[in-house]
């Protein structure tokens, strides 16, 4: 199971440590933050105590309205579950009582100047990616007109060369050779690089090139949502598809189904152009348009 530490959060976000300086290596294993408003009023069913606890104006103002005895009771009932950390937003003051309990229980208390809604959104996005299940596969990942595509095929089939042609046409490289796939949700796979290969593309007969240096910063993108899985294969005459509409196939990565297309290679065939067409066709389908249905309607009209 993947984890991040409270120190990782400090490295990523602008926050100060108000308490628990010696506990910054505490582990966080759950994505999504939690605002313990209901818990402060005594309702603990389904308390997400393993999540980062965010205290906005509503929570802090409520605690300020309580008597010292009642406030100590409410806070004590929450900290006894030992969440990984508390984060107070908007640089709110008057937190002496929170500091006391967090120091006693060894729970980091952090403070950020960000408004609650913005901080929660940023933190949830960060945790979803940092804690996402991931696998590494052999292939190339590109972004074609805003559409993430995974290119696969046997070694030497021409994946990197095809990616280079796409980059030359104004599209973007995400990863070459090793593609890291992260499962962000039950329906979303994100492709990225492994850090070492960032911006690099290996071209046979040419060598290693840095696409950002070669074609500018727009030639590279750090990550992209994968919506098409395209396999490049050698040409086989008897497998040539001439149907008006092919049966939709899928490839599964970590239980997420991605539409799959096979493109056969042959000298003179515009593979990059076919990939562009596949990407644009996928987009049109998402908008509810089918070229086959449009064509059949024209025949019926005639």
CSV table of C-alpha atoms in Angstrom, one decimal, residues 27-149:
chain,number,residue,atom,x,y,z
A,27,UNK,CA,2.0,8.1,7.5
A,28,UNK,CA,-1.1,9.0,5.4
A,29,UNK,CA,-2.6,6.2,3.4
A,30,UNK,CA,-6.0,7.5,2.5
A,31,UNK,CA,-6.9,9.9,-0.3
A,32,UNK,CA,-9.3,12.7,0.2
A,33,UNK,CA,-9.4,15.1,3.2
A,34,UNK,CA,-12.1,15.2,5.9
A,35,UNK,CA,-13.7,18.1,7.8
A,36,UNK,CA,-14.6,16.9,11.3
A,37,UNK,CA,-17.7,19.1,11.8
A,38,UNK,CA,-20.1,16.4,12.7
A,39,UNK,CA,-17.5,14.8,15.0
A,40,UNK,CA,-17.2,18.0,17.0
A,41,UNK,CA,-20.9,17.8,17.8
A,42,UNK,CA,-20.7,14.2,18.9
A,43,UNK,CA,-21.6,12.2,15.8
A,44,UNK,CA,-18.8,9.6,15.1
A,45,UNK,CA,-20.5,7.1,12.8
A,46,UNK,CA,-18.4,6.7,9.7
A,47,UNK,CA,-15.7,9.0,11.0
A,48,UNK,CA,-12.9,9.2,8.4
A,49,UNK,CA,-10.2,9.4,11.1
A,50,UNK,CA,-7.4,8.0,8.9
A,51,UNK,CA,-7.7,11.0,6.5
A,52,UNK,CA,-6.1,14.4,6.8
A,53,UNK,CA,-8.4,16.5,8.9
A,54,UNK,CA,-9.1,20.1,7.6
A,55,UNK,CA,-10.4,22.8,9.9
A,56,UNK,CA,-12.0,25.7,8.1
A,57,UNK,CA,-13.8,28.8,9.5
A,58,UNK,CA,-16.9,26.8,10.3
A,59,UNK,CA,-15.1,24.3,12.5
A,60,UNK,CA,-12.9,26.8,14.2
A,61,UNK,CA,-15.6,29.4,14.8
A,62,UNK,CA,-17.8,26.7,16.3
A,63,UNK,CA,-15.0,25.7,18.7
A,64,UNK,CA,-14.6,29.3,19.7
A,65,UNK,CA,-18.3,29.5,20.7
A,66,UNK,CA,-17.9,26.7,23.3
A,67,UNK,CA,-17.0,27.0,26.9
A,68,UNK,CA,-13.6,25.8,27.8
A,69,UNK,CA,-14.9,22.6,29.4
A,70,UNK,CA,-17.1,21.8,26.4
A,71,UNK,CA,-14.4,22.6,23.9
A,72,UNK,CA,-11.9,20.4,25.7
A,73,UNK,CA,-14.4,17.5,25.5
A,74,UNK,CA,-15.2,18.0,21.8
A,75,UNK,CA,-11.6,18.2,20.8
A,76,UNK,CA,-10.6,15.4,23.1
A,77,UNK,CA,-13.2,13.1,21.5
A,78,UNK,CA,-11.7,13.7,18.1
A,79,UNK,CA,-7.9,13.6,18.8
A,80,UNK,CA,-8.3,10.3,20.6
A,81,UNK,CA,-8.7,8.7,17.2
A,82,UNK,CA,-5.2,9.9,16.3
A,83,UNK,CA,-5.7,11.2,12.7
A,84,UNK,CA,-2.5,11.7,10.8
A,85,UNK,CA,-2.6,15.5,11.1
A,86,UNK,CA,-4.9,18.6,11.4
A,87,UNK,CA,-4.7,21.5,8.9
A,88,UNK,CA,-6.1,24.9,9.8
A,89,UNK,CA,-6.9,27.1,6.8
A,90,UNK,CA,-6.9,30.9,6.3
A,91,UNK,CA,-4.2,31.4,8.9
A,92,UNK,CA,-6.8,31.4,11.7
A,93,UNK,CA,-5.7,32.4,15.1
A,94,UNK,CA,-6.7,31.5,18.7
A,95,UNK,CA,-5.6,27.8,18.5
A,96,UNK,CA,-3.9,27.4,21.9
A,97,UNK,CA,-6.3,24.7,22.9
A,98,UNK,CA,-5.8,22.8,19.7
A,99,UNK,CA,-2.0,23.0,20.1
A,100,UNK,CA,-2.3,21.6,23.6
A,101,UNK,CA,-4.1,18.5,22.6
A,102,UNK,CA,-2.0,17.9,19.5
A,103,UNK,CA,1.2,18.2,21.5
A,104,UNK,CA,-0.1,15.8,24.1
A,105,UNK,CA,-1.3,13.2,21.5
A,106,UNK,CA,1.7,13.6,19.2
A,107,UNK,CA,-0.5,14.8,16.2
A,108,UNK,CA,1.0,17.4,13.8
A,109,UNK,CA,-1.1,20.6,13.7
A,110,UNK,CA,-0.4,22.6,10.5
A,111,UNK,CA,-1.7,26.0,9.2
A,112,UNK,CA,-2.0,27.3,5.7
A,113,UNK,CA,-3.0,30.7,4.4
A,114,UNK,CA,-5.1,29.1,1.6
A,115,UNK,CA,-9.0,29.4,1.8
A,116,UNK,CA,-10.6,26.1,2.8
A,117,UNK,CA,-12.3,25.3,-0.6
A,118,UNK,CA,-9.0,25.8,-2.5
A,119,UNK,CA,-6.8,23.9,-0.1
A,120,UNK,CA,-9.2,20.9,0.0
A,121,UNK,CA,-9.3,20.8,-3.8
A,122,UNK,CA,-5.5,21.0,-4.1
A,123,UNK,CA,-4.9,18.5,-1.3
A,124,UNK,CA,-7.4,16.0,-2.6
A,125,UNK,CA,-5.8,16.1,-6.1
A,126,UNK,CA,-2.3,15.7,-4.7
A,127,UNK,CA,-3.3,12.7,-2.4
A,128,UNK,CA,-5.3,11.0,-5.2
A,129,UNK,CA,-2.2,11.0,-7.4
A,130,UNK,CA,0.4,10.3,-4.7
A,131,UNK,CA,-1.6,7.3,-3.3
A,132,UNK,CA,-2.9,6.0,-6.6
A,133,UNK,CA,-2.2,2.3,-7.5
A,134,UNK,CA,0.3,2.2,-10.4
A,135,UNK,CA,2.0,-0.1,-12.8
A,136,UNK,CA,4.8,0.4,-15.4
A,137,UNK,CA,4.5,-0.9,-18.9
A,138,UNK,CA,6.6,-0.8,-22.0
A,139,UNK,CA,5.2,1.7,-24.6
A,140,UNK,CA,5.0,5.3,-25.5
A,141,UNK,CA,2.5,7.8,-24.2
A,142,UNK,CA,1.5,10.9,-26.2
A,143,UNK,CA,-1.2,13.6,-26.0
A,144,UNK,CA,-2.8,14.2,-29.4
A,145,UNK,CA,-5.0,17.3,-29.5
A,146,UNK,CA,-5.7,17.0,-25.8
A,147,UNK,CA,-6.4,13.3,-26.0
A,148,UNK,CA,-4.2,10.9,-24.1
A,149,UNK,CA,-3.0,7.9,-26.1
